[in-house]
Coordinates of C-alpha atoms in Angstrom, one line a residue:
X256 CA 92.4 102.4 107.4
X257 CA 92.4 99.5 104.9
X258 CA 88.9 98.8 105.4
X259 CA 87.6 102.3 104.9
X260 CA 90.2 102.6 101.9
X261 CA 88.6 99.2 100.2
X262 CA 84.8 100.5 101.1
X263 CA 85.9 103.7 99.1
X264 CA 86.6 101.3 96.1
X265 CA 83.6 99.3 96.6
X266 CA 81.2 102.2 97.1
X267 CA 82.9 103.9 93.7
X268 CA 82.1 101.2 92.0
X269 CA 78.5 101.2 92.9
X270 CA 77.7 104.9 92.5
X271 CA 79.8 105.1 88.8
X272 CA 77.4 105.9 86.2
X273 CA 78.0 103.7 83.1
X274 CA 80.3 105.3 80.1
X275 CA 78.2 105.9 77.1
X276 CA 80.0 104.8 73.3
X277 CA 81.6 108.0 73.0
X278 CA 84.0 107.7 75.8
X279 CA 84.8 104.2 74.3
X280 CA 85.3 105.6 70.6
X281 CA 88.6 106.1 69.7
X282 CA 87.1 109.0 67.2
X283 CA 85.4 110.6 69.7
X284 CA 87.5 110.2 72.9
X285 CA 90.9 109.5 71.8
X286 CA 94.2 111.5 71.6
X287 CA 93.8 114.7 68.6
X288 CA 97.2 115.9 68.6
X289 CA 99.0 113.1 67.7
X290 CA 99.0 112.8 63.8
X291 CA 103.1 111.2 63.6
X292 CA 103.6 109.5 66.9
X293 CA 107.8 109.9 68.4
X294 CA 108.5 106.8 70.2
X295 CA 111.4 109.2 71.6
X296 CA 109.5 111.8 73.1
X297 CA 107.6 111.2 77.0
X298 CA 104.5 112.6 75.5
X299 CA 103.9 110.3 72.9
X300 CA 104.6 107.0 74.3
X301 CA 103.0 108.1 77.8
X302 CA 99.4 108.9 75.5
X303 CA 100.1 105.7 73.5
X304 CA 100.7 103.4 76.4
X305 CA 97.0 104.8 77.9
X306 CA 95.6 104.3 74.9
X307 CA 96.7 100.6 74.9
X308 CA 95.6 100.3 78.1
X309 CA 92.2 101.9 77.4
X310 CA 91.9 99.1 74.6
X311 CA 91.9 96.4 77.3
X312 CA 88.8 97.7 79.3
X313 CA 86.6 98.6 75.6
X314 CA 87.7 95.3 74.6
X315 CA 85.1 94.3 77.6
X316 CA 82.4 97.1 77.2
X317 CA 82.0 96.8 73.1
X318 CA 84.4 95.1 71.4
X319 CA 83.2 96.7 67.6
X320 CA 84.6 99.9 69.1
X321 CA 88.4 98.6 70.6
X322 CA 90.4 97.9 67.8
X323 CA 91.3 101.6 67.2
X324 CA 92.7 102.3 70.7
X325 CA 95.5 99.9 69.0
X326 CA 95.5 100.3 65.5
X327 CA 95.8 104.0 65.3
X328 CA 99.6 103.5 66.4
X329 CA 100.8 100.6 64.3
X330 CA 100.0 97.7 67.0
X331 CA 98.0 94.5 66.4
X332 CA 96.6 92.0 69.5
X333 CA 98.6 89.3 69.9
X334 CA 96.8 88.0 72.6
X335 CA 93.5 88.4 74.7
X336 CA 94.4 87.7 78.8
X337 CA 91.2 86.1 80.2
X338 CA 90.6 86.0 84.1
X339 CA 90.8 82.0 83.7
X340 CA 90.3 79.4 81.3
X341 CA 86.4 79.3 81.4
X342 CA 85.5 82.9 81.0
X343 CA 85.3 85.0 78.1
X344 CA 86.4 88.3 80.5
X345 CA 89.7 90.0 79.9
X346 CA 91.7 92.0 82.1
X347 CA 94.1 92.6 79.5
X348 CA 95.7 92.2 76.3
X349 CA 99.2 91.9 74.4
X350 CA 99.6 94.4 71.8
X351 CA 102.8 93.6 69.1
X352 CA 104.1 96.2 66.9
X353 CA 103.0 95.5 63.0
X354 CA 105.9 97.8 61.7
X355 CA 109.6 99.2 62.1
X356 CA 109.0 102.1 64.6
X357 CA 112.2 103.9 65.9
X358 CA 112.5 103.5 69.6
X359 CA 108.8 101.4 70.0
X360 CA 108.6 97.9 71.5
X361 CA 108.1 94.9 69.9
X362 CA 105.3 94.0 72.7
X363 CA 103.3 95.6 75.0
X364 CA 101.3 94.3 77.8
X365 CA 98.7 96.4 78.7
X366 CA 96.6 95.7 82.0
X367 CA 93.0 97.3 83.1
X368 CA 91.6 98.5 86.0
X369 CA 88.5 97.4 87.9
X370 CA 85.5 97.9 85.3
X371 CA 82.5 98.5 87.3
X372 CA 80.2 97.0 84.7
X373 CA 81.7 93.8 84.2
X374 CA 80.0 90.7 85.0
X375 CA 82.6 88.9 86.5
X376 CA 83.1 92.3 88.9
X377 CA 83.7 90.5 92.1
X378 CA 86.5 88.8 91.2
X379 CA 88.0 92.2 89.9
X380 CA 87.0 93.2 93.9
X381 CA 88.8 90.4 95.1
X382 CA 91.9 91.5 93.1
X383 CA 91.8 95.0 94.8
X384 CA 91.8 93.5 98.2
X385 CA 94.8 91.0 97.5
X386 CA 96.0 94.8 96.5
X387 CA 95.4 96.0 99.7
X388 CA 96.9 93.7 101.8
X389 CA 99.8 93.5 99.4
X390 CA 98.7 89.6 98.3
X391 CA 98.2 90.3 94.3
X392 CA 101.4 87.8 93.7
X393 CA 99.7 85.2 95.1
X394 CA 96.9 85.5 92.1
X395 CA 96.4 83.0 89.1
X396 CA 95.7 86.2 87.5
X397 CA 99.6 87.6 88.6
X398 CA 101.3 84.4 87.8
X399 CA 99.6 83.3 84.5
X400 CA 101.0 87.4 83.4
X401 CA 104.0 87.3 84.7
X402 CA 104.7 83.7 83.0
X403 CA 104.0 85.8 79.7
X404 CA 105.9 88.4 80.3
X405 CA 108.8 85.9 81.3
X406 CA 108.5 84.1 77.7
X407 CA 108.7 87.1 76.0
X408 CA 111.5 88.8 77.6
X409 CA 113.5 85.8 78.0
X410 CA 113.3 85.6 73.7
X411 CA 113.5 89.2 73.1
X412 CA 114.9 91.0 75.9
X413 CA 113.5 93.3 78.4
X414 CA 113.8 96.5 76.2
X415 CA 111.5 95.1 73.8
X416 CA 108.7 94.4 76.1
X417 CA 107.3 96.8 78.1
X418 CA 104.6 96.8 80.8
X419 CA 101.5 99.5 81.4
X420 CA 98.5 99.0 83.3
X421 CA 96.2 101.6 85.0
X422 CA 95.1 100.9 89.0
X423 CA 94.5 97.6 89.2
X424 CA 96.4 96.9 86.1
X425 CA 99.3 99.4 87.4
X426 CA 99.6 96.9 90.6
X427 CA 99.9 94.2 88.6
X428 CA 102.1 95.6 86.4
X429 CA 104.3 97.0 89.0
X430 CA 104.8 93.7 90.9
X431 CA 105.6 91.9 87.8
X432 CA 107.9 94.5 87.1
X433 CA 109.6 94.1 90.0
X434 CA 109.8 90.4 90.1
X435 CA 111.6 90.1 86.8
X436 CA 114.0 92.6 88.1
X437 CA 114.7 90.5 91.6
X438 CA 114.6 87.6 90.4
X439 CA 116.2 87.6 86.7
X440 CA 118.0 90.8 86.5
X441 CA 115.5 92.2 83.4
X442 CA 114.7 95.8 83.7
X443 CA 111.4 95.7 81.5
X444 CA 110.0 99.3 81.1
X445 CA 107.0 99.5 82.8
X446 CA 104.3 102.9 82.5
X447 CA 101.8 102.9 85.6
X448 CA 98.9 104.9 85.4
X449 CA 97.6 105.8 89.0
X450 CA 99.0 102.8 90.5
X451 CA 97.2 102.4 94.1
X452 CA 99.3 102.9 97.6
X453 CA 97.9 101.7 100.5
X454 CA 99.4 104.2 103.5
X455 CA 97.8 106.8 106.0
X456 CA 98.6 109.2 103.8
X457 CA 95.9 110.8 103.3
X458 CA 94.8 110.8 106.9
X459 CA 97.7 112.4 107.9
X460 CA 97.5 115.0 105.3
X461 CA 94.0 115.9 106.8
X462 CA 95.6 116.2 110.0
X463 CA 98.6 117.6 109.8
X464 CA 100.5 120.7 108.6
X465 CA 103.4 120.0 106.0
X466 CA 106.1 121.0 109.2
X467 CA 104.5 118.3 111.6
X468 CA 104.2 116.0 108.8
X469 CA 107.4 115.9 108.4
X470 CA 108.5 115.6 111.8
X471 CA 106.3 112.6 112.2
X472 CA 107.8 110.7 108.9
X473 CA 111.2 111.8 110.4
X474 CA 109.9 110.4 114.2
X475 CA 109.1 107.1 112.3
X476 CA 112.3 106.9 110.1
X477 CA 114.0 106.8 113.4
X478 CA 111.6 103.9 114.7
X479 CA 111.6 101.7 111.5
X480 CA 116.0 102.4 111.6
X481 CA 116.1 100.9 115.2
X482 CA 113.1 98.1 114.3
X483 CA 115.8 97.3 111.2
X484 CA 118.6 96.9 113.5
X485 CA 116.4 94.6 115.9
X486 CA 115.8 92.3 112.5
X487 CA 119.2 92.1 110.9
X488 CA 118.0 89.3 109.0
X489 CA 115.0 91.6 107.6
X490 CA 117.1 94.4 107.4
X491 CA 120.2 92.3 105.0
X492 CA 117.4 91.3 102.9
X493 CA 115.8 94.6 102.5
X494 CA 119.2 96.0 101.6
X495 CA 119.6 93.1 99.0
X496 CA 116.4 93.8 97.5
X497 CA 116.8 97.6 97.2
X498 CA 120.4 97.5 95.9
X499 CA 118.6 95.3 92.8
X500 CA 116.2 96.7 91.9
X501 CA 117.4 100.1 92.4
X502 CA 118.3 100.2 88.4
X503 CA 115.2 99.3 87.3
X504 CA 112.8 103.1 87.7
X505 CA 109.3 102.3 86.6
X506 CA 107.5 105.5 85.2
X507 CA 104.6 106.4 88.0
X508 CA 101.8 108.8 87.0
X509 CA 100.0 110.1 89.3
X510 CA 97.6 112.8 90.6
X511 CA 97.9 114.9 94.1
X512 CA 93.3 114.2 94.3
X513 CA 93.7 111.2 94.0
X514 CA 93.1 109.3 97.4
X515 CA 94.2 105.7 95.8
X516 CA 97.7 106.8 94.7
X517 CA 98.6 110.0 96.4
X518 CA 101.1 107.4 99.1
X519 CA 103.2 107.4 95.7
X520 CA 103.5 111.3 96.0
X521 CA 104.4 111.1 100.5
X522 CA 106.9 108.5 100.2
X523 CA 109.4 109.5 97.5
X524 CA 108.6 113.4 99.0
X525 CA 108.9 112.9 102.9
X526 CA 112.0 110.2 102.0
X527 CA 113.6 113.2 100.1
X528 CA 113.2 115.7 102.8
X529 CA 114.0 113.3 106.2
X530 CA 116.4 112.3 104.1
X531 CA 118.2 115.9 103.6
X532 CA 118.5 115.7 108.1
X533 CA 118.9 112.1 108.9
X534 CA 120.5 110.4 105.4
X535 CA 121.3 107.2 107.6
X536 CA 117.7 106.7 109.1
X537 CA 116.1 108.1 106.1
X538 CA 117.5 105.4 104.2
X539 CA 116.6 102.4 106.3
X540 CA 113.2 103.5 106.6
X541 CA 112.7 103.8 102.9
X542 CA 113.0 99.9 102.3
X543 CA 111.4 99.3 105.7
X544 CA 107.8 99.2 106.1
X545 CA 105.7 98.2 109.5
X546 CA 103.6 96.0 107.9
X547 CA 106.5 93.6 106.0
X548 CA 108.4 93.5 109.3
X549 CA 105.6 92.3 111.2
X550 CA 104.8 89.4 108.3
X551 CA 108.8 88.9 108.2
X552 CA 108.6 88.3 112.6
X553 CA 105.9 85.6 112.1
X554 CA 106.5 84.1 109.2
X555 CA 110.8 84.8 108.3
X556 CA 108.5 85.8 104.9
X557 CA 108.8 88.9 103.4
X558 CA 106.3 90.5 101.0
X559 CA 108.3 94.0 99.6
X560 CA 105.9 96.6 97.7
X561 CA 108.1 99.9 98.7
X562 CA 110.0 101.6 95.8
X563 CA 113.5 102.0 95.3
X564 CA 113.9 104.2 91.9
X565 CA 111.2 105.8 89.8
X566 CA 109.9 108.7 87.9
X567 CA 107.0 110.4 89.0
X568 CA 105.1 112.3 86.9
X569 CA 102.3 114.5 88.3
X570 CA 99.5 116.0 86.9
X571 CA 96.6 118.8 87.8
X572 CA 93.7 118.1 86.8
X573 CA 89.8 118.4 88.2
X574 CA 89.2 116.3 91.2
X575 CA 86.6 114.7 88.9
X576 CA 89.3 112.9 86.6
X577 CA 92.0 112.3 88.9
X578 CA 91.9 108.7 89.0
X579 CA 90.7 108.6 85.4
X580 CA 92.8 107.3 83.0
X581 CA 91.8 109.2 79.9
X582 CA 94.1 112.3 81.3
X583 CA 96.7 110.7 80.5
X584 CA 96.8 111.0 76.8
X585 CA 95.9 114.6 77.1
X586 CA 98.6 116.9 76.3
X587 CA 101.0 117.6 78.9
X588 CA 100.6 121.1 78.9
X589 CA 96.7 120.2 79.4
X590 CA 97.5 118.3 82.6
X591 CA 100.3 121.0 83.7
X592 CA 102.5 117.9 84.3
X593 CA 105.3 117.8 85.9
X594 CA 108.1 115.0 87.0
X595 CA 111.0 114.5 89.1
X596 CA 113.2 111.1 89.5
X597 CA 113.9 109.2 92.9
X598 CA 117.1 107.3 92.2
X599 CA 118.4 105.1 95.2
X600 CA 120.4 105.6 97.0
X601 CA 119.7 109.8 97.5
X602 CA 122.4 111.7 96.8

């Protein structure tokens, strides 16, 4: 399953035809219905923080064209993320506010996705694999972030800084996020854009109707509660982590056609609705995942990734743009978007 899930990425990137200017000018492309941007209201900062995010991947495609994508809404770059000390490739930026703006952040750190025209492209493929076998914390890329995003909120506090990054960028973002809150306590706000989800997911939605699929999460709720209670250690430290990070509820958008993030969409569902039958099993099995406990037996190491809290937002849109990132500062009543929030424990 991971394999044919990272040839899927590979062979993407291969058959992508290259975006023209257009799609990189902000005049062109850009959001048209923002003319006074609410840092208050969802739809504003969710088209703002894509926007930001868009800037990171023009700032590799044509840099005469990028500075708009920031501009427009009061930022300036504070600082170019290269992939290492040599290279002149980005994979991200920091954007900091240039003006008092009610409700904005002083900084943003805004993280790309793989960019299938960039010459240093295998070592954005090498990052998508450390994705798929849950690694990406183990990167110079990761740590050299997350040390920025330490400085700054460890100055500022974590409600000035927020986080956004789309695929790629959303992992990143996403397992920065949730290091600062394990480890330090700081609930940074963090906006993920089709963050990827590696789970048979999709297999089984091929396979199965939505009764038997949920008799076969329940069937494994039940095997991951008695696996738990074979590992109390990894059970006590699952319940440790869950129980802190459970405050901190990243924002999630994501779209049911798209293959990369649609596990997003089957966890916090299924969990929901075993859950509603089997609360205590339900609730084991939402910290508990096959893959950590097996590392955890081997190694006494775990390597979380699973989801305590968040938002998820969900669009509908054509199959062609769900894992594009320019939906995302469409209107919502373009995307007919919709959310619900997954706050641990269920109720």
């Amino acid at each position: 399953m991971k394999m044919k899930w990272a040839m899927e990425i590979i062979q993407g990137c291969r058959g992508m035809k290259p975006e023209d200017d257009d799609d990189n000018n902000f005049e062109v492309s850009g959001p048209k219905h923002m003319s006074n941007p609410d840092w208050a209201n969802e739809e504003d900062w969710r088209c703002i923080a894509a926007c930001l995010v868009k800037a990171t991947s023009v700032m590799e495609k044509n840099e005469a064209l990028a500075p708009p994508w920031w501009e427009s809404f009061g930022f300036s770059r504070n600082k170019k993320l290269k992939i290492d000390s040599t290279s002149t490739v980005t994979y991200g930026a920091i954007f900091e506010m240039t003006g008092p703006s009610r409700c904005a952040p002083k900084y943003v750190v805004a993280l790309r996705g793989t960019i299938r025209s960039c010459p240093q492209l295998m070592k954005d493929l090498m990052q998508d694999i450390l994705v798929l076998f849950n690694n990406l914390e183990g990167s110079d890329r990761f740590n050299r972030t997350r040390s920025d995003v330490d400085h700054l909120t460890s100055n500022l506090g974590s409600g000035s800084v927020w986080l956004a990054g789309h695929s790629l960028g959303a992992s990143m973002a996403l397992g920065i996020g949730r290091d600062l809150m394990l480890d330090k306590g700081r609930n940074v706000p963090t906006i993920l854009f089709n963050p990827p989800h590696v789970s048979p997911a999709r297999l089984i939605n091929k396979l199965l109707s939505e009764e038997h699929k949920t008799l076969l999460y329940t069937l494994s709720s039940k095997v991951k509660f008695g696996l738990a209670k074979i590992l109390p250690p990894y059970d006590d430290r699952t319940k440790e982590e869950f129980q802190k990070l459970a405050p901190w509820v990243p924002e999630l958008y994501v779209n049911p056609d798209d293959k990369i993030c649609r596990g997003h969409i089957e966890y916090f569902v299924q969990w929901e609705l075993v859950h509603a039958r089997h609360p205590r099993s339900a609730e084991t099995a939402a910290r508990v995942s096959y893959r950590d406990m097996f590392f955890f037996f081997f190694s006494n190491k775990s390597q979380p990734h699973l989801l305590p809290s968040a938002r998820l937002w969900t669009s509908s849109t054509t199959k062609e743009e769900a894992h594009k990132l320019r939906q995302w500062w469409k209107p919502g009543t373009d995307l007919a978007l919709t959310n619900k929030l997954y706050a641990y424990p269920l109720d």
